[in-house]
Structure formats: C-alpha cells, structure tokens
C-alpha cells in the first residue's frame, strides 16, 4: 500500500508523496523514505512539508496493524493534522543524521554476526547504541570483538541487497541467523543483505553501502543476560 522506497535505496533522504489517509494516530502516504520500526531497528523521525510551507514533525514510524503494507508516520501527540486530507501533496523528509546512525549501527551488527558464530535471539538498533543477544554460553571478549569490527570496517567491504525466492531460502536454512526475527513470508520473495566476503542473511533494514562508512564502532559492554544469552552492546567511539 505504501511504496517503501528505502528498501531499494537506503540513501534517500526525502521524497514527494501524497496523503492516502489518517489512521491509528498516523499519516499514511502513497510512498515514503521513512523506515518503520522493525527487525530491531528503530523507526525514523523527520518532517512532512506541505506546499504552503506548513511543517508537520514526525516523531516515529510504525507499520500499520490494521492495514497490511501501510506505513504510519506518527506525529507528536496533539499535532494538528487538519491540513492532511487524502490527496494532499507533500515532501517527506527524514532526520538523516539520526537515520545514518541507525544504518551505521545496523551494518555493524552484521559484522558482529560474522564474528560470533551463534544464533541471534534479540536485537535493538537506535541512534545511541545497538545491542545483539547471542544464544550461547561461552564468554566473549570485548577487546577482540572491537578489534574484529575495526578490521572489517577498515576492509571497506561492499554492502548490497538482493531478492531471493522463498524456495531458495528454504533450500538454505543456514542463512537465517536470527531466532527472534524471521524473514517476512508470503510475498514470494525475501530480501537478503550481503556484505561481500563477510556476511549474508535475510534482512529488511537499512544499511550503509560500504563497511568503511560505519566509522569507529566499539563494543561498550558484554553482559551475561542468562545462562544461554550473551548481550553485546555497540557504541560509536567518542
Ligand atoms: Zn540488516
């Protein structure tokens, strides 16, 4: 229902769009560059600008629960939406600084997956930190993981996505690294994210185009959350 432009090009910062309707407290557009919360990655914030210059600030983005395929652009509570009648044309623009941090961290979590060969059973990616929970009992070392990430960032590996059929995914169950997030089914195709020579797994999130773009990311904390869970927290180096 909403054309999700970020799935093909995560570097888009803005797009023209038309209002389809208001529902569940959010604005539904015919197309968008706003990523809705999913796969552990936070939803985008940003602004919608109308032809007369009126700006509606968007605080968060979610998938609609009631309308499959619709993306909800959620304004701050109390925002006046009376000008956003269906058919209204506007410019949708994301908070790029925030999103780029999501993209850098998100891509870094893939590097972490390549360094820690265990299933993932939880994931959260925000602008301030990222964390991955691995299903494992062995200890992990902060310094060696940071060194591993630094090496893969410096390796400047290309990052790209492609679509494979569900049959192809079924034939390669080892591709699915996450126990908590299964790739969406029923669309006939699944998006896979490849970091050349490093990692390949289904993922619908937004990523940088090359690992060098991640910059200086360090492991800030490793926690034993349970007998079978090790949590790794990433941060940007100051
Ligand atoms: Zn990803």
Short mmCIF file of C-alpha atoms and ligand atoms in Angstrom, two decimals:
data_model
loop_
_atom_site.label_atom_id
_atom_site.label_comp_id
_atom_site.label_asym_id
_atom_site.label_seq_id
_atom_site.Cartn_x
_atom_site.Cartn_y
_atom_site.Cartn_z
CA UNK A 1 0.00 0.00 0.00
CA UNK A 2 2.82 2.39 0.89
CA UNK A 3 5.69 2.15 -1.60
CA UNK A 4 8.73 1.64 0.66
CA UNK A 5 11.46 3.46 -1.25
CA UNK A 6 14.11 2.77 1.44
CA UNK A 7 14.02 -0.96 0.62
CA UNK A 8 15.72 -0.32 -2.71
CA UNK A 9 17.73 2.76 -1.79
CA UNK A 10 18.51 3.44 1.88
CA UNK A 11 20.39 6.63 0.96
CA UNK A 12 17.19 8.52 0.02
CA UNK A 13 16.59 11.38 2.43
CA UNK A 14 13.34 12.75 1.00
CA UNK A 15 10.61 12.08 -1.50
CA UNK A 16 7.43 13.63 -2.81
CA UNK A 17 4.31 11.82 -1.64
CA UNK A 18 0.53 12.06 -1.39
CA UNK A 19 -1.57 11.50 1.73
CA UNK A 20 -3.70 8.34 1.50
CA UNK A 21 -5.36 8.80 4.88
CA UNK A 22 -5.06 9.26 8.62
CA UNK A 23 -5.35 6.13 10.75
CA UNK A 24 -4.16 4.71 14.09
CA UNK A 25 -2.84 8.15 15.01
CA UNK A 26 -0.55 8.34 12.00
CA UNK A 27 -0.32 9.68 8.47
CA UNK A 28 -0.38 7.11 5.65
CA UNK A 29 1.39 8.14 2.43
CA UNK A 30 1.43 6.52 -1.01
CA UNK A 31 5.25 6.31 -0.87
CA UNK A 32 7.85 7.03 1.76
CA UNK A 33 11.53 7.19 2.73
CA UNK A 34 10.61 6.68 6.44
CA UNK A 35 11.67 3.28 7.82
CA UNK A 36 9.06 1.79 10.20
CA UNK A 37 10.25 0.10 13.41
CA UNK A 38 11.12 -3.48 12.57
CA UNK A 39 13.80 -6.13 12.73
CA UNK A 40 15.12 -4.40 15.84
CA UNK A 41 15.80 -1.12 14.01
CA UNK A 42 14.09 2.00 15.38
CA UNK A 43 11.53 3.84 13.26
CA UNK A 44 12.54 7.08 11.53
CA UNK A 45 11.75 10.60 12.63
CA UNK A 46 11.58 13.62 10.33
CA UNK A 47 9.12 16.08 8.84
CA UNK A 48 6.35 16.40 6.29
CA UNK A 49 6.29 19.75 4.47
CA UNK A 50 3.14 20.91 2.67
CA UNK A 51 3.05 23.10 -0.44
CA UNK A 52 2.27 26.20 1.65
CA UNK A 53 5.28 25.60 3.87
CA UNK A 54 3.41 24.08 6.81
CA UNK A 55 5.63 21.56 8.59
CA UNK A 56 4.36 18.51 10.49
CA UNK A 57 7.07 16.96 12.63
CA UNK A 58 7.11 13.16 12.65
CA UNK A 59 8.36 11.59 15.88
CA UNK A 60 8.30 7.89 14.94
CA UNK A 61 7.32 5.48 12.18
CA UNK A 62 5.50 2.16 12.55
CA UNK A 63 3.90 -0.49 10.39
CA UNK A 64 0.10 -0.32 10.44
CA UNK A 65 -1.51 -3.15 12.38
CA UNK A 66 -4.83 -2.72 10.61
CA UNK A 67 -3.76 -2.08 7.03
CA UNK A 68 -1.10 -4.55 5.87
CA UNK A 69 1.58 -2.79 3.85
CA UNK A 70 0.74 0.69 5.14
CA UNK A 71 3.39 2.77 6.94
CA UNK A 72 2.25 5.08 9.76
CA UNK A 73 4.09 8.39 10.15
CA UNK A 74 3.42 9.29 13.79
CA UNK A 75 3.42 12.97 14.75
CA UNK A 76 3.93 14.14 18.31
CA UNK A 77 0.69 13.84 20.32
CA UNK A 78 -1.54 16.89 19.91
CA UNK A 79 -0.22 17.83 16.44
CA UNK A 80 -2.84 19.46 14.20
CA UNK A 81 -3.39 17.17 11.20
CA UNK A 82 -6.39 19.03 9.74
CA UNK A 83 -4.43 20.03 6.63
CA UNK A 84 -3.54 16.44 5.77
CA UNK A 85 -6.67 15.43 3.85
CA UNK A 86 -6.35 12.47 1.45
CA UNK A 87 -4.74 13.59 -1.78
CA UNK A 88 -2.64 16.32 -0.15
CA UNK A 89 0.79 16.50 -1.78
CA UNK A 90 3.84 16.98 0.42
CA UNK A 91 7.56 16.44 0.80
CA UNK A 92 8.53 13.66 3.24
CA UNK A 93 12.00 14.15 4.71
CA UNK A 94 13.76 12.00 7.31
CA UNK A 95 16.08 13.13 10.09
CA UNK A 96 19.13 11.96 8.17
CA UNK A 97 21.68 12.34 10.98
CA UNK A 98 19.62 10.01 13.14
CA UNK A 99 18.90 7.50 10.35
CA UNK A 100 22.54 7.40 9.26
CA UNK A 101 23.47 6.37 12.80
CA UNK A 102 20.88 3.59 12.55
CA UNK A 103 22.41 2.49 9.24
CA UNK A 104 25.96 2.52 10.60
CA UNK A 105 24.99 0.56 13.71
CA UNK A 106 22.77 -1.82 11.77
CA UNK A 107 25.55 -2.69 9.36
CA UNK A 108 27.92 -3.10 12.32
CA UNK A 109 25.55 -5.69 13.84
CA UNK A 110 26.00 -7.76 10.68
CA UNK A 111 29.78 -7.61 11.21
CA UNK A 112 29.22 -8.78 14.77
CA UNK A 113 27.16 -11.71 13.44
CA UNK A 114 30.08 -12.68 11.24
CA UNK A 115 32.45 -12.58 14.23
CA UNK A 116 30.20 -14.51 16.65
CA UNK A 117 29.00 -17.75 15.03
CA UNK A 118 25.93 -18.27 17.20
CA UNK A 119 22.20 -17.67 16.67
CA UNK A 120 20.84 -14.21 17.50
CA UNK A 121 17.85 -14.12 19.83
CA UNK A 122 17.35 -10.38 20.24
CA UNK A 123 18.37 -7.15 18.59
CA UNK A 124 17.88 -3.42 19.11
CA UNK A 125 19.28 -0.62 16.94
CA UNK A 126 18.92 3.02 17.98
CA UNK A 127 20.81 6.24 17.24
CA UNK A 128 22.74 5.95 20.51
CA UNK A 129 23.65 2.28 20.71
CA UNK A 130 22.98 -1.13 19.21
CA UNK A 131 22.76 -4.43 21.01
CA UNK A 132 22.63 -8.04 19.91
CA UNK A 133 21.80 -11.01 22.11
CA UNK A 134 23.54 -14.22 21.14
CA UNK A 135 22.25 -17.64 22.14
CA UNK A 136 25.44 -19.05 23.61
CA UNK A 137 27.12 -19.95 26.90
CA UNK A 138 30.77 -19.24 26.04
CA UNK A 139 32.29 -15.95 27.22
CA UNK A 140 33.01 -13.16 24.72
CA UNK A 141 35.90 -10.72 24.81
CA UNK A 142 35.23 -7.00 24.39
CA UNK A 143 38.65 -6.01 23.04
CA UNK A 144 38.91 -8.80 20.49
CA UNK A 145 35.38 -8.14 19.18
CA UNK A 146 36.14 -4.41 18.85
CA UNK A 147 39.34 -5.31 17.00
CA UNK A 148 37.37 -7.63 14.70
CA UNK A 149 34.82 -4.93 13.89
CA UNK A 150 37.58 -2.37 13.29
CA UNK A 151 39.28 -4.77 10.88
CA UNK A 152 36.07 -5.39 8.91
CA UNK A 153 35.27 -1.65 8.78
CA UNK A 154 38.78 -0.93 7.50
CA UNK A 155 38.37 -3.73 4.93
CA UNK A 156 35.87 -1.49 3.07
CA UNK A 157 33.59 -4.36 2.06
CA UNK A 158 30.72 -3.57 -0.31
CA UNK A 159 27.22 -3.90 1.17
CA UNK A 160 24.28 -4.71 -1.10
CA UNK A 161 20.89 -6.34 -1.04
CA UNK A 162 19.13 -8.62 -3.45
CA UNK A 163 15.88 -10.56 -3.52
CA UNK A 164 15.72 -14.35 -3.46
CA UNK A 165 12.71 -16.66 -3.75
CA UNK A 166 11.24 -18.27 -0.65
CA UNK A 167 12.13 -21.65 -2.20
CA UNK A 168 15.77 -20.55 -2.38
CA UNK A 169 15.65 -19.53 1.29
CA UNK A 170 14.07 -22.87 2.27
CA UNK A 171 16.88 -24.66 0.45
CA UNK A 172 19.45 -22.70 2.54
CA UNK A 173 18.11 -22.67 6.14
CA UNK A 174 21.60 -21.76 7.39
CA UNK A 175 21.02 -18.26 6.00
CA UNK A 176 18.66 -17.37 8.83
CA UNK A 177 20.81 -16.24 11.75
CA UNK A 178 18.10 -14.77 13.90
CA UNK A 179 15.87 -16.84 16.19
CA UNK A 180 13.76 -13.84 17.18
CA UNK A 181 13.15 -12.25 13.79
CA UNK A 182 12.09 -14.48 10.92
CA UNK A 183 12.07 -13.01 7.41
CA UNK A 184 8.61 -11.96 6.26
CA UNK A 185 6.82 -14.73 4.39
CA UNK A 186 4.04 -14.83 1.87
CA UNK A 187 5.43 -12.21 -0.52
CA UNK A 188 7.11 -14.88 -2.66
CA UNK A 189 10.48 -13.21 -2.25
CA UNK A 190 12.82 -12.41 0.62
CA UNK A 191 15.35 -9.60 0.83
CA UNK A 192 18.88 -10.72 1.67
CA UNK A 193 21.72 -8.46 2.70
CA UNK A 194 25.24 -9.32 1.61
CA UNK A 195 28.42 -7.84 2.99
CA UNK A 196 30.88 -9.03 0.40
CA UNK A 197 33.02 -11.83 1.76
CA UNK A 198 31.73 -11.30 5.33
CA UNK A 199 28.03 -11.97 5.92
CA UNK A 200 24.87 -12.98 4.08
CA UNK A 201 21.44 -13.14 5.72
CA UNK A 202 17.82 -12.11 5.20
CA UNK A 203 17.29 -8.53 6.40
CA UNK A 204 14.80 -5.79 5.63
CA UNK A 205 16.61 -2.97 7.44
CA UNK A 206 18.64 -0.03 6.16
CA UNK A 207 22.42 -0.30 5.80
CA UNK A 208 25.36 1.79 4.61
CA UNK A 209 26.78 0.98 1.15
CA UNK A 210 30.27 0.05 2.31
CA UNK A 211 31.60 -1.08 5.70
CA UNK A 212 34.07 1.85 5.68
CA UNK A 213 31.05 4.15 6.09
CA UNK A 214 30.38 2.63 9.54
CA UNK A 215 33.31 4.52 11.03
CA UNK A 216 34.65 3.92 14.53
CA UNK A 217 32.35 1.50 16.36
CA UNK A 218 33.37 -0.19 19.59
CA UNK A 219 31.97 -2.83 21.91
CA UNK A 220 30.99 -0.87 25.02
CA UNK A 221 29.65 -3.74 27.09
CA UNK A 222 29.22 -7.50 27.20
CA UNK A 223 26.60 -8.84 29.58
CA UNK A 224 25.61 -12.34 30.61
CA UNK A 225 21.81 -11.96 30.45
CA UNK A 226 21.14 -15.63 31.23
CA UNK A 227 22.93 -18.99 31.17
CA UNK A 228 22.39 -19.11 27.41
CA UNK A 229 22.42 -15.42 26.45
CA UNK A 230 25.37 -13.10 25.90
CA UNK A 231 24.47 -9.47 25.13
CA UNK A 232 26.90 -7.35 23.10
CA UNK A 233 26.38 -3.57 23.16
CA UNK A 234 27.92 -1.35 20.47
CA UNK A 235 28.61 2.38 20.62
CA UNK A 236 30.34 4.99 18.49
CA UNK A 237 33.88 5.80 19.57
CA UNK A 238 33.95 9.32 21.02
ZN1 LIG B 1 20.43 -5.76 8.33
#
